[in-house]
Coordinates of C-alpha atoms and ligand atoms in Angstrom, one line a residue:
Chain A
M167 CA 18.1 -18.8 -19.2
T168 CA 15.6 -16.5 -19.3
T169 CA 15.4 -13.1 -17.5
L170 CA 12.3 -11.8 -15.6
V171 CA 13.3 -9.0 -13.9
E172 CA 15.4 -6.5 -15.7
A173 CA 16.0 -3.3 -14.0
R174 CA 18.3 -0.7 -15.8
G175 CA 19.8 2.6 -14.4
L176 CA 16.7 3.1 -12.0
K177 CA 17.1 6.4 -10.2
K178 CA 14.7 8.2 -7.5
R179 CA 15.2 11.4 -5.6
F180 CA 12.6 12.8 -2.9
G181 CA 13.7 16.1 -2.4
D182 CA 17.2 16.6 -2.4
M183 CA 18.1 13.1 -1.4
T184 CA 19.1 10.5 -3.4
A185 CA 17.3 7.5 -2.3
V186 CA 17.8 5.3 -5.4
D187 CA 21.0 5.7 -7.2
D188 CA 21.4 4.2 -10.9
V189 CA 20.3 0.6 -9.5
S190 CA 20.5 -2.2 -12.1
L191 CA 19.3 -5.6 -11.5
S192 CA 18.5 -8.7 -13.9
V193 CA 17.0 -11.5 -12.1
A194 CA 16.7 -14.9 -14.0
R195 CA 14.5 -17.6 -13.9
G196 CA 15.0 -19.9 -10.9
E197 CA 17.1 -17.4 -9.2
V198 CA 16.5 -16.0 -5.4
V199 CA 18.2 -12.6 -5.1
G200 CA 18.4 -11.9 -1.7
F201 CA 18.2 -8.0 -1.4
L202 CA 20.4 -6.5 1.7
G203 CA 21.1 -3.3 3.1
P204 CA 21.0 -1.1 6.1
N205 CA 17.9 0.7 6.9
G206 CA 17.4 3.6 4.9
A207 CA 19.6 2.1 1.8
G208 CA 16.8 2.3 -0.6
K209 CA 15.6 -1.7 -0.8
S210 CA 11.5 -0.9 -0.5
T211 CA 12.0 2.5 -2.9
T212 CA 13.9 -0.1 -6.0
M213 CA 11.2 -2.7 -5.4
K214 CA 8.4 -0.1 -5.4
M215 CA 9.9 1.0 -8.8
I216 CA 10.0 -2.8 -10.0
T217 CA 6.5 -3.3 -9.0
G218 CA 5.5 0.1 -11.1
F219 CA 4.1 1.5 -8.3
L220 CA 6.5 4.2 -7.8
E221 CA 8.1 5.7 -11.3
P222 CA 11.7 6.2 -11.5
D223 CA 12.9 9.9 -12.3
T224 CA 15.0 7.8 -14.8
G225 CA 15.5 4.3 -15.6
T226 CA 13.8 1.4 -16.8
A227 CA 12.3 -2.1 -15.5
E228 CA 10.9 -4.8 -17.0
V229 CA 8.9 -7.9 -16.0
G230 CA 8.3 -10.6 -17.5
G231 CA 10.0 -8.9 -20.8
H232 CA 7.1 -6.1 -20.3
D233 CA 8.4 -2.4 -19.7
V234 CA 6.5 -1.6 -16.1
W235 CA 5.7 2.0 -17.2
R236 CA 4.6 1.3 -21.1
D237 CA 2.8 -1.8 -20.5
P238 CA 2.0 -1.9 -17.1
T239 CA -0.9 -4.2 -16.9
S240 CA 0.9 -7.1 -18.7
A241 CA 3.9 -6.1 -16.6
K242 CA 1.8 -6.4 -13.0
A243 CA 0.1 -9.5 -14.1
K244 CA 3.5 -11.4 -14.2
L245 CA 4.4 -10.2 -10.4
G246 CA 3.2 -11.3 -6.9
Y247 CA 4.4 -8.5 -4.6
L248 CA 4.7 -8.4 -0.5
P249 CA 5.0 -4.4 -0.1
E250 CA 6.9 -3.8 3.2
G251 CA 4.8 -4.1 6.3
A252 CA 2.2 -6.9 4.6
P253 CA -0.6 -4.6 4.3
A254 CA -3.9 -6.3 3.9
Y255 CA -7.6 -4.9 4.5
G256 CA -8.0 -5.2 8.1
D257 CA -11.8 -5.6 8.4
M258 CA -12.0 -8.8 6.1
P259 CA -11.8 -12.4 6.7
V260 CA -8.4 -14.0 5.4
A261 CA -10.7 -16.2 2.8
D262 CA -12.4 -12.9 1.4
F263 CA -9.4 -11.1 1.1
L264 CA -7.5 -13.4 -0.4
S265 CA -10.5 -14.1 -2.8
F266 CA -10.2 -10.7 -3.4
V267 CA -7.0 -10.3 -4.3
G268 CA -7.5 -13.6 -7.0
K269 CA -10.4 -11.8 -8.6
M270 CA -8.3 -8.6 -8.8
R271 CA -5.4 -10.8 -10.5
G272 CA -8.3 -12.1 -13.0
L273 CA -8.7 -15.6 -11.4
R274 CA -11.7 -17.9 -12.5
K275 CA -14.1 -19.2 -10.1
A276 CA -12.9 -23.2 -10.4
E277 CA -9.1 -21.6 -10.5
L278 CA -9.8 -19.5 -7.8
N279 CA -10.9 -22.2 -5.4
N280 CA -8.3 -24.4 -6.1
R281 CA -5.2 -21.7 -5.8
L282 CA -7.4 -20.6 -2.0
A283 CA -7.1 -23.9 -1.0
E284 CA -3.4 -24.5 -1.9
M285 CA -2.7 -21.2 -0.5
A286 CA -4.6 -22.1 2.8
D287 CA -2.4 -25.2 2.8
R288 CA 1.1 -24.4 1.7
V289 CA 0.9 -21.0 3.8
R290 CA -0.8 -22.7 6.7
L291 CA -3.6 -20.6 7.3
T292 CA -6.5 -23.2 8.0
E293 CA -6.5 -22.1 11.2
V294 CA -7.2 -18.7 10.7
W295 CA -9.2 -19.0 7.8
S296 CA -12.4 -16.8 8.6
R297 CA -11.2 -14.7 11.2
P298 CA -10.6 -11.0 10.2
I299 CA -7.1 -10.2 9.3
E300 CA -7.0 -7.1 12.1
A301 CA -7.3 -9.8 14.8
L302 CA -4.4 -11.9 13.6
S303 CA -1.1 -11.9 15.0
K304 CA 2.1 -10.6 13.2
G305 CA 3.1 -13.7 12.1
Y306 CA 0.4 -14.9 10.6
R307 CA -0.7 -11.4 8.9
R308 CA 2.8 -11.7 7.2
R309 CA 1.7 -15.0 6.0
V310 CA -1.6 -13.9 4.6
G311 CA 0.7 -11.2 2.6
I312 CA 2.7 -14.1 1.3
A313 CA -0.4 -15.9 0.3
Q314 CA -1.5 -12.9 -1.4
A315 CA 1.8 -12.4 -3.7
L316 CA 1.5 -15.8 -4.3
I317 CA -2.0 -16.4 -5.6
H318 CA -2.3 -16.5 -8.9
D319 CA 1.0 -18.1 -9.3
P320 CA 3.4 -15.9 -10.8
D321 CA 6.6 -15.6 -12.4
V322 CA 8.1 -12.9 -10.4
L323 CA 7.6 -12.7 -6.7
I324 CA 8.9 -9.7 -5.2
L325 CA 8.9 -10.0 -1.2
D326 CA 9.8 -6.7 1.1
E327 CA 11.0 -8.5 4.1
P328 CA 9.0 -11.4 4.2
T329 CA 10.0 -12.9 7.3
D330 CA 9.8 -10.0 9.5
G331 CA 7.9 -11.0 12.5
L332 CA 7.6 -14.5 12.1
D333 CA 8.8 -16.9 14.6
P334 CA 11.7 -19.3 14.2
N335 CA 9.7 -22.0 13.2
Q336 CA 7.7 -20.1 11.0
K337 CA 10.7 -18.6 9.6
H338 CA 11.9 -21.5 8.7
E339 CA 8.7 -22.6 7.0
M340 CA 8.8 -19.9 4.9
R341 CA 12.0 -20.4 3.4
N342 CA 11.4 -23.6 2.6
L343 CA 7.9 -22.5 1.2
I344 CA 10.4 -20.0 -1.0
R345 CA 13.2 -23.2 -2.1
E346 CA 10.0 -24.9 -2.9
I347 CA 8.8 -22.2 -5.6
A348 CA 12.3 -21.1 -6.5
P349 CA 13.0 -23.3 -9.2
N350 CA 10.4 -21.9 -11.9
K351 CA 10.0 -18.4 -11.1
S352 CA 12.3 -15.3 -10.4
I353 CA 12.5 -14.4 -6.6
I354 CA 13.7 -10.7 -5.0
V355 CA 13.7 -10.9 -1.1
S356 CA 14.5 -7.8 1.0
T357 CA 15.8 -9.0 4.7
H358 CA 17.7 -7.8 7.2
I359 CA 18.7 -11.9 8.6
L360 CA 21.7 -12.6 7.0
E361 CA 21.7 -16.6 7.3
E362 CA 18.3 -16.4 5.2
V363 CA 20.8 -15.3 2.3
E364 CA 22.9 -17.6 2.8
A365 CA 20.1 -20.4 3.4
V366 CA 17.5 -19.7 0.3
C367 CA 19.2 -17.0 -1.9
S368 CA 21.5 -18.0 -5.2
R369 CA 22.8 -14.6 -5.2
A370 CA 22.9 -11.5 -2.6
V371 CA 22.7 -8.2 -4.0
I372 CA 23.6 -5.4 -1.3
I373 CA 23.0 -1.8 -1.5
A374 CA 24.1 1.3 1.2
A375 CA 23.0 4.8 0.5
G376 CA 21.3 3.8 -3.0
R377 CA 23.6 2.2 -4.9
V378 CA 24.4 -1.4 -5.9
V379 CA 27.9 -2.2 -3.7
A380 CA 28.1 -5.9 -3.9
D381 CA 26.2 -8.4 -6.6
A382 CA 27.7 -12.2 -6.4
T383 CA 26.5 -15.7 -4.6
P384 CA 26.8 -15.3 -0.9
R385 CA 29.6 -17.8 -1.3
D386 CA 31.5 -15.8 -3.8
L387 CA 31.1 -12.6 -1.3
V388 CA 32.4 -14.4 1.4
G389 CA 35.0 -15.6 -0.3
S390 CA 36.1 -12.6 -2.1
K391 CA 37.3 -11.4 1.5
D392 CA 38.8 -14.3 2.4
D393 CA 42.4 -14.3 1.4
G394 CA 43.6 -16.3 4.2
R395 CA 46.1 -13.1 5.6
A396 CA 44.2 -12.1 8.6
I397 CA 44.1 -14.1 11.8
Q398 CA 40.8 -13.6 14.5
I399 CA 41.9 -13.5 18.0
R400 CA 38.9 -14.0 20.8
I401 CA 39.7 -12.3 24.0
G402 CA 38.0 -12.9 27.0
S403 CA 37.5 -9.5 28.1
P404 CA 35.2 -6.8 27.2
E405 CA 37.7 -3.4 27.6
E406 CA 38.5 -2.7 24.0
A407 CA 40.9 -0.3 24.5
S408 CA 43.6 -2.0 27.0
V409 CA 43.1 -5.1 24.9
I410 CA 44.2 -3.8 21.5
E411 CA 47.3 -1.4 23.7
K412 CA 48.2 -5.2 24.7
I413 CA 48.4 -7.0 21.5
K414 CA 49.7 -4.4 19.5
P415 CA 53.0 -4.9 20.4
L416 CA 52.9 -8.8 20.0
A417 CA 51.5 -8.7 16.6
D418 CA 54.3 -7.1 14.7
G419 CA 53.5 -6.2 10.7
A420 CA 49.5 -6.9 11.4
E421 CA 46.9 -3.6 11.3
L422 CA 44.3 -4.2 14.2
E423 CA 41.0 -4.1 13.9
V424 CA 37.9 -4.7 16.7
M425 CA 35.4 -6.6 14.8
E426 CA 32.9 -7.1 17.6
R427 CA 32.3 -7.4 21.4
M428 CA 30.0 -9.8 23.0
N429 CA 29.1 -12.0 25.6
G430 CA 32.0 -10.3 27.8
S431 CA 34.7 -11.2 25.2
T432 CA 36.6 -8.7 22.3
R433 CA 36.8 -10.1 18.6
V434 CA 39.9 -8.6 17.1
L435 CA 41.4 -9.3 13.7
L436 CA 45.0 -9.0 12.5
R437 CA 45.4 -8.3 9.0
Y438 CA 48.7 -8.7 7.1
N439 CA 49.6 -7.4 4.0
D440 CA 51.4 -11.1 3.2
K441 CA 51.1 -14.7 4.6
P442 CA 50.0 -14.6 8.3
E443 CA 52.4 -15.6 11.3
D444 CA 51.7 -19.2 12.5
T445 CA 48.5 -18.8 14.7
R446 CA 50.2 -20.8 17.5
A447 CA 53.2 -18.4 18.0
I448 CA 50.7 -16.1 18.3
E449 CA 48.5 -17.7 20.4
T450 CA 51.5 -18.2 23.0
R451 CA 53.3 -14.7 22.9
L452 CA 49.8 -13.3 23.9
K453 CA 49.2 -16.0 26.8
S454 CA 52.5 -15.3 28.0
A455 CA 51.5 -11.5 28.1
D456 CA 48.3 -12.7 30.5
L457 CA 45.8 -12.2 28.4
P458 CA 42.5 -14.2 28.2
V459 CA 43.2 -16.1 25.0
E460 CA 39.7 -17.9 24.2
E461 CA 40.6 -18.4 20.3
V462 CA 43.2 -17.7 17.7
G463 CA 42.7 -19.1 14.5
I464 CA 42.7 -18.3 10.7
Y465 CA 40.1 -15.5 9.9
R466 CA 37.3 -16.7 7.7
P467 CA 34.5 -13.8 6.9
R468 CA 30.8 -14.9 7.5
L469 CA 28.3 -12.8 5.3
E470 CA 27.8 -10.5 8.2
D471 CA 31.4 -9.1 8.2
V472 CA 30.9 -8.6 4.4
F473 CA 27.9 -7.2 4.8
R474 CA 29.2 -4.7 7.5
D475 CA 32.3 -4.1 5.5
V476 CA 31.1 -3.0 2.0
T477 CA 27.8 -0.9 3.5
T478 CA 30.3 1.0 6.0
R479 CA 33.6 2.0 4.0
I480 CA 33.2 4.6 1.1
H481 CA 34.5 2.4 -2.3
Chain B
M283 CA -13.1 -4.2 -22.0
T284 CA -14.1 -7.2 -20.1
A285 CA -11.3 -7.2 -17.8
S286 CA -12.0 -3.6 -16.9
L287 CA -15.8 -4.6 -16.5
S288 CA -14.6 -7.4 -13.9
S289 CA -12.4 -5.0 -12.0
V290 CA -14.6 -2.5 -11.7
S291 CA -17.2 -5.3 -10.2
V292 CA -14.5 -6.7 -8.2
V293 CA -13.4 -3.4 -6.5
F294 CA -17.1 -2.5 -6.4
G295 CA -18.2 -6.1 -4.2
R296 CA -15.3 -5.4 -1.8
E297 CA -16.1 -1.8 -1.1
F298 CA -19.8 -2.1 -0.7
R299 CA -19.5 -4.9 1.7
A300 CA -16.6 -3.2 3.5
Y301 CA -19.3 -0.2 4.5
F302 CA -21.2 -2.8 6.0
A303 CA -18.7 -4.8 7.6
T304 CA -18.5 -2.3 10.9
P305 CA -21.6 -1.4 12.8
L306 CA -21.0 2.4 11.0
A307 CA -23.2 1.3 7.7
A308 CA -26.6 0.8 10.0
I309 CA -25.5 3.9 12.3
F310 CA -25.1 6.1 9.5
L311 CA -28.8 4.5 7.9
V312 CA -30.0 5.4 11.1
V313 CA -28.6 8.9 11.2
F314 CA -29.7 9.7 7.7
L315 CA -33.4 8.5 8.4
A316 CA -33.8 9.9 11.5
L317 CA -32.8 13.7 10.2
A318 CA -34.4 13.1 7.0
G319 CA -37.6 12.4 9.3
A320 CA -37.1 15.0 11.7
M321 CA -36.5 17.7 9.3
T322 CA -39.5 16.9 6.7
F323 CA -41.9 16.3 10.0
F324 CA -41.1 18.9 12.3
V325 CA -39.1 21.5 10.7
S326 CA -41.2 22.0 7.3
G327 CA -44.0 20.3 8.9
F328 CA -45.2 17.7 6.8
F329 CA -48.7 17.4 7.9
A330 CA -49.4 20.7 8.6
R331 CA -48.7 21.5 4.9
G332 CA -51.8 19.1 3.9
S333 CA -50.7 19.1 0.2
A334 CA -50.1 15.6 -0.6
D335 CA -46.2 15.8 -2.1
M336 CA -42.4 15.5 -1.0
A337 CA -41.1 18.5 -0.9
A338 CA -41.0 18.8 2.4
F339 CA -38.3 15.9 2.1
F340 CA -36.3 16.8 -0.9
T341 CA -35.7 20.4 0.1
W342 CA -33.7 19.4 3.0
M343 CA -31.8 16.6 0.5
P344 CA -28.9 19.2 -0.3
W345 CA -28.3 20.2 3.4
L346 CA -28.3 16.6 4.6
F347 CA -26.1 15.5 1.7
L348 CA -23.5 17.9 2.4
V349 CA -22.5 16.2 5.6
L350 CA -23.4 12.6 5.0
L351 CA -21.7 12.5 1.5
P352 CA -18.6 13.7 2.8
A353 CA -19.0 10.8 5.7
I354 CA -19.6 8.1 3.2
G355 CA -16.8 9.4 0.7
M356 CA -14.0 9.8 3.4
R357 CA -12.7 6.6 3.9
L358 CA -12.5 5.9 0.2
W359 CA -8.9 6.8 -0.4
A360 CA -7.7 8.0 2.9
E361 CA -7.9 4.8 4.2
E362 CA -6.4 3.1 1.5
R363 CA -3.2 5.9 1.9
R364 CA -2.9 5.4 5.7
S365 CA -3.1 1.6 5.6
G366 CA -0.6 1.1 2.8
T367 CA -2.9 -1.2 0.9
I368 CA -2.9 1.4 -1.5
E369 CA 0.6 -0.4 -2.8
L370 CA -1.3 -3.6 -3.2
L371 CA -4.6 -1.7 -4.9
M372 CA -2.0 0.0 -7.4
T373 CA 0.0 -2.8 -8.4
M374 CA -3.0 -5.0 -9.5
P375 CA -2.9 -5.5 -13.2
V376 CA -5.9 -3.4 -13.8
A377 CA -6.2 -0.1 -15.2
P378 CA -6.7 2.3 -12.0
W379 CA -9.7 4.3 -13.3
T380 CA -11.5 1.0 -13.2
I381 CA -10.4 1.0 -9.2
V382 CA -11.6 4.6 -9.1
L383 CA -14.9 3.5 -10.4
G384 CA -15.8 0.4 -8.8
K385 CA -15.0 2.5 -5.4
F386 CA -17.4 5.5 -6.4
L387 CA -20.1 3.1 -7.4
A388 CA -20.1 1.1 -4.5
G389 CA -20.5 4.6 -2.4
W390 CA -23.4 5.4 -4.4
A391 CA -24.9 2.5 -3.9
F392 CA -25.0 2.4 -0.5
T393 CA -26.7 5.9 -0.9
G394 CA -29.1 4.0 -3.2
V395 CA -29.8 1.9 0.1
A396 CA -30.2 4.9 2.3
L397 CA -32.7 6.7 -0.4
A398 CA -34.7 3.4 -0.9
L399 CA -35.2 3.6 3.2
T400 CA -37.1 6.3 2.5
T401 CA -39.7 4.7 -0.1
P402 CA -42.0 4.4 3.1
L403 CA -42.3 8.3 2.8
W404 CA -43.5 7.7 -0.6
I405 CA -46.1 5.1 0.1
T406 CA -47.6 7.5 3.1
V407 CA -48.1 9.9 0.7
N408 CA -49.9 8.0 -1.6
W409 CA -51.8 6.9 0.9
L410 CA -52.6 10.3 2.5
G411 CA -53.8 11.8 -1.3
S412 CA -53.2 11.9 -4.9
P413 CA -49.8 12.8 -5.3
D414 CA -48.0 13.5 -8.8
N415 CA -45.7 10.5 -8.7
G416 CA -44.2 11.4 -11.7
V417 CA -42.6 14.4 -9.8
I418 CA -41.8 12.1 -6.9
A419 CA -39.5 10.1 -9.2
A420 CA -38.2 13.0 -10.8
G421 CA -37.0 14.0 -7.0
Y422 CA -35.1 10.6 -6.7
L423 CA -33.7 10.7 -9.9
G424 CA -32.4 14.4 -8.8
T425 CA -31.5 13.4 -5.4
F426 CA -29.6 10.3 -6.4
L427 CA -27.6 12.3 -9.1
M428 CA -27.2 15.1 -6.6
A429 CA -25.4 12.3 -4.3
G430 CA -23.3 10.8 -6.8
A431 CA -21.7 14.4 -7.4
F432 CA -20.8 15.4 -3.9
L433 CA -19.5 11.6 -3.4
A434 CA -17.5 11.6 -6.5
I435 CA -16.1 14.9 -4.8
A436 CA -15.8 13.8 -1.6
A437 CA -13.8 10.6 -3.2
C438 CA -11.5 13.2 -5.2
I439 CA -10.7 15.1 -2.1
S440 CA -10.0 11.7 0.1
T441 CA -7.0 10.9 -2.4
L442 CA -5.4 13.9 -0.7
T443 CA -4.8 12.9 3.0
K444 CA -4.3 9.8 5.1
N445 CA -6.6 11.5 7.8
Q446 CA -10.4 10.8 7.4
V447 CA -11.4 13.6 9.6
I448 CA -9.2 16.0 7.4
A449 CA -11.2 14.3 4.3
F450 CA -14.8 14.8 5.7
I451 CA -14.3 18.4 6.4
S452 CA -12.3 19.4 3.3
A453 CA -15.5 17.8 1.4
A454 CA -17.8 19.4 3.4
I455 CA -16.6 22.5 2.8
V456 CA -16.2 22.1 -1.0
T457 CA -19.7 20.6 -1.4
F458 CA -20.9 23.2 0.9
L459 CA -19.8 26.4 -1.4
L460 CA -21.3 24.3 -4.3
V461 CA -24.9 24.3 -2.7
T462 CA -24.3 27.8 -1.5
A463 CA -22.9 29.1 -5.1
G464 CA -26.1 29.9 -6.4
L465 CA -27.8 31.5 -3.4
E466 CA -28.5 35.4 -3.8
L467 CA -26.4 36.0 -0.2
V468 CA -23.5 34.9 -2.0
L469 CA -23.9 36.0 -5.5
G470 CA -24.2 39.3 -4.2
A471 CA -21.4 39.4 -2.2
I472 CA -19.4 38.6 -5.3
R473 CA -21.2 40.8 -8.1
G474 CA -19.9 44.2 -6.1
W475 CA -16.1 43.3 -7.3
A476 CA -15.8 40.0 -9.8
P477 CA -16.5 41.0 -13.8
Y478 CA -19.7 39.5 -14.9
W479 CA -18.9 36.3 -16.3
M480 CA -17.2 35.1 -12.8
T481 CA -20.7 35.6 -11.0
E482 CA -22.3 33.9 -13.8
A483 CA -19.8 31.2 -13.6
V484 CA -20.3 30.9 -9.9
A485 CA -24.4 30.7 -10.4
A486 CA -23.7 28.2 -13.1
L487 CA -22.3 25.7 -10.6
S488 CA -25.3 26.0 -8.6
V489 CA -26.3 22.5 -7.4
L490 CA -29.5 24.1 -5.4
E491 CA -30.6 25.8 -8.8
H492 CA -30.6 22.3 -10.9
F493 CA -31.7 20.5 -8.0
Q494 CA -34.8 22.3 -7.6
R495 CA -35.6 22.4 -11.6
I496 CA -35.5 18.6 -11.2
T497 CA -37.4 18.1 -7.7
Q498 CA -40.3 20.0 -9.5
G499 CA -40.3 17.6 -12.3
L500 CA -38.2 19.1 -14.5
I501 CA -36.0 16.5 -16.1
E502 CA -33.9 18.7 -18.3
A503 CA -30.8 18.0 -20.5
P504 CA -28.9 20.6 -18.7
T505 CA -29.3 19.4 -15.2
L506 CA -28.7 15.8 -16.2
I507 CA -24.9 17.2 -18.2
F508 CA -24.6 19.0 -15.2
F509 CA -24.7 16.5 -12.4
G510 CA -22.9 14.0 -15.1
S511 CA -20.2 16.4 -15.9
L512 CA -19.6 16.6 -12.2
I513 CA -19.3 13.2 -11.7
V514 CA -17.2 12.3 -14.5
L515 CA -14.8 15.5 -13.7
A516 CA -14.2 14.8 -10.3
L517 CA -13.8 10.6 -11.2
M518 CA -11.3 11.9 -13.8
I519 CA -9.5 14.1 -11.2
N520 CA -9.2 11.2 -8.8
T521 CA -7.8 8.6 -11.1
F522 CA -5.1 11.5 -11.8
L523 CA -4.6 12.6 -7.9
V524 CA -4.4 8.8 -6.9
D525 CA -1.3 7.9 -9.0
L526 CA -0.2 11.5 -8.0
K527 CA -0.5 11.0 -4.4
K528 CA -0.1 7.3 -3.6
A529 CA 3.4 6.9 -3.0
Q530 CA 3.6 10.0 -1.0
Ligands
ATP268 N1 7.9 8.9 -0.2 C1 9.1 9.3 0.8 N2 9.7 10.5 0.7 C2 10.4 10.7 1.2 N3 11.6 10.1 1.4 C3 11.3 9.0 1.4 C4 10.1 8.0 0.5 N4 10.6 6.7 0.5 C5 11.7 6.4 1.2 N5 12.1 7.8 1.6 C6 13.2 7.8 1.7 O1 14.4 7.1 0.7 C7 15.4 6.4 1.5 C8 15.4 4.8 1.0 O2 13.8 4.1 1.9 P1 13.9 2.7 1.7 O3 12.2 2.6 2.5 O4 13.8 2.2 0.5 O5 14.9 2.0 2.4 P2 15.0 0.4 2.8 O6 16.4 -0.2 2.3 O7 14.1 0.1 2.4 O8 15.1 0.7 4.4 P3 14.5 -0.2 5.4 O9 15.8 -1.4 5.7 O10 14.5 0.3 6.8 O11 13.4 -0.8 5.1 C9 15.0 6.6 3.1 O12 15.9 7.3 3.5 C10 13.9 7.3 3.1 O13 13.7 7.9 4.4
MG269 MG1 12.5 -1.4 3.4

């Protein structure tokens, strides 16, 4: 497989703060990498370095085999980029804006017209085609940003939060679009929506505090935490402390952890060093202690749990 | 080379149209024409002078331009930085200088439109008497060159901020200093304490000196070089500053 994006040891400091600390990333043709991390983790900064907008303090980035700093024009020609917040010239009508970007990207008249028509259709912009961008809704503006990144049918696509601000239908369409174009491109998408990663990404890269803390397929990421040695309990009571107190004596040899509280119930995890106890036995014991048990089962981690785990723990 | 030319012209096209995207351009042109007219006719007494030339008009241009060109140049980069579109622009597969040049030329062309709208005055002068049209043409050339220098400086300064108002005020101050550098008032104040070479250097920066010579019909190499190098230098600094400030 051809590697279209190759970043090695990217580092960037802002003042005393290290925003990106030794990030390496390689993306092959056909891969869709989900770039995850808490706010301020350094996702956008990393993307800016790969696109050649921001110069790294150390490290290199190659796009389509061209070094972004030594041969910026060739590298940038291979690239479509949606910057964070989907900036665009508000006073321009959608058509003029896309045509401007297409011309800057070297498209000639006939080809440009073809691509414009394709964008109008595929990204569904026909309705707003001649409206000024500043008059569009947030979702449409984001779509204009995507169309702009796709106008020259680039090999490499870097999208910083492409689905931010889209309604559920638009999100769904966006994922379909990404899936459709994915086979012959390298795509990096940053997002805070984890189900999106499971839906479209062949790989998830999680960064925290500027460092890569996980890099695997979403399935493997979840699998790595799934050792079958934990039991998940849902209790119909929002009072975390008292729930813990009551469960503790009933779950011998387990380490207790509150996963989350929602809709009046608390999710508690019992981690065992070895094979866990039988779930039915636990359920019976909890029930006889008058706890409002809603569910007891072997814990199957979700991507969200893995995300929280790797981004909040210090390794 | 053709790629560079085409990116200059694509940027030029977008920027030039952007001036007319809002009513601001029309307002600007009206204000310019009104001010130029008022200065020429009322302050300088165009008709009372009784001579068929446009000196009354050109005299005011440096002073008008030190306000008007910062207004034309202020949005060129400050607005790109404020809205974040600079991130799109600087990740296009083109050399940054072509973007700098395209933007500058768009602003300069807009100034050209403003100047072209004053040609009725030229026609009027010809109708009233028989002026030396060569001198007037030289005056227009000088005015246009001076506008280019002021605009290049304003564009350069607009890279330093995301705020157009700050860009405007800073550029107006710098061009004001450039215009007044040759005035005896300023030179006298420096001469008291500064070494001789410094006084000379400040005097050499004087836009007024060069402008007055060209509006008298003297199209001389030093004047062309003066305005030309001001423009080139400002645009080179502009390219450097865009790269330095784009991500801040
Ligand atoms: N131009 C800048 N000057 C100073 N600090 C910056 C600059 N850009 C980013 N930072 C800092 O670098 C860190 C990483 O920011 P970055 O925007 O890359 O995070 P992110 O992962 O994209 O976050 P989010 O999910 O909120 O978009 C943050 O702490 C941010 O404040
Ligand atoms: Mg970000």
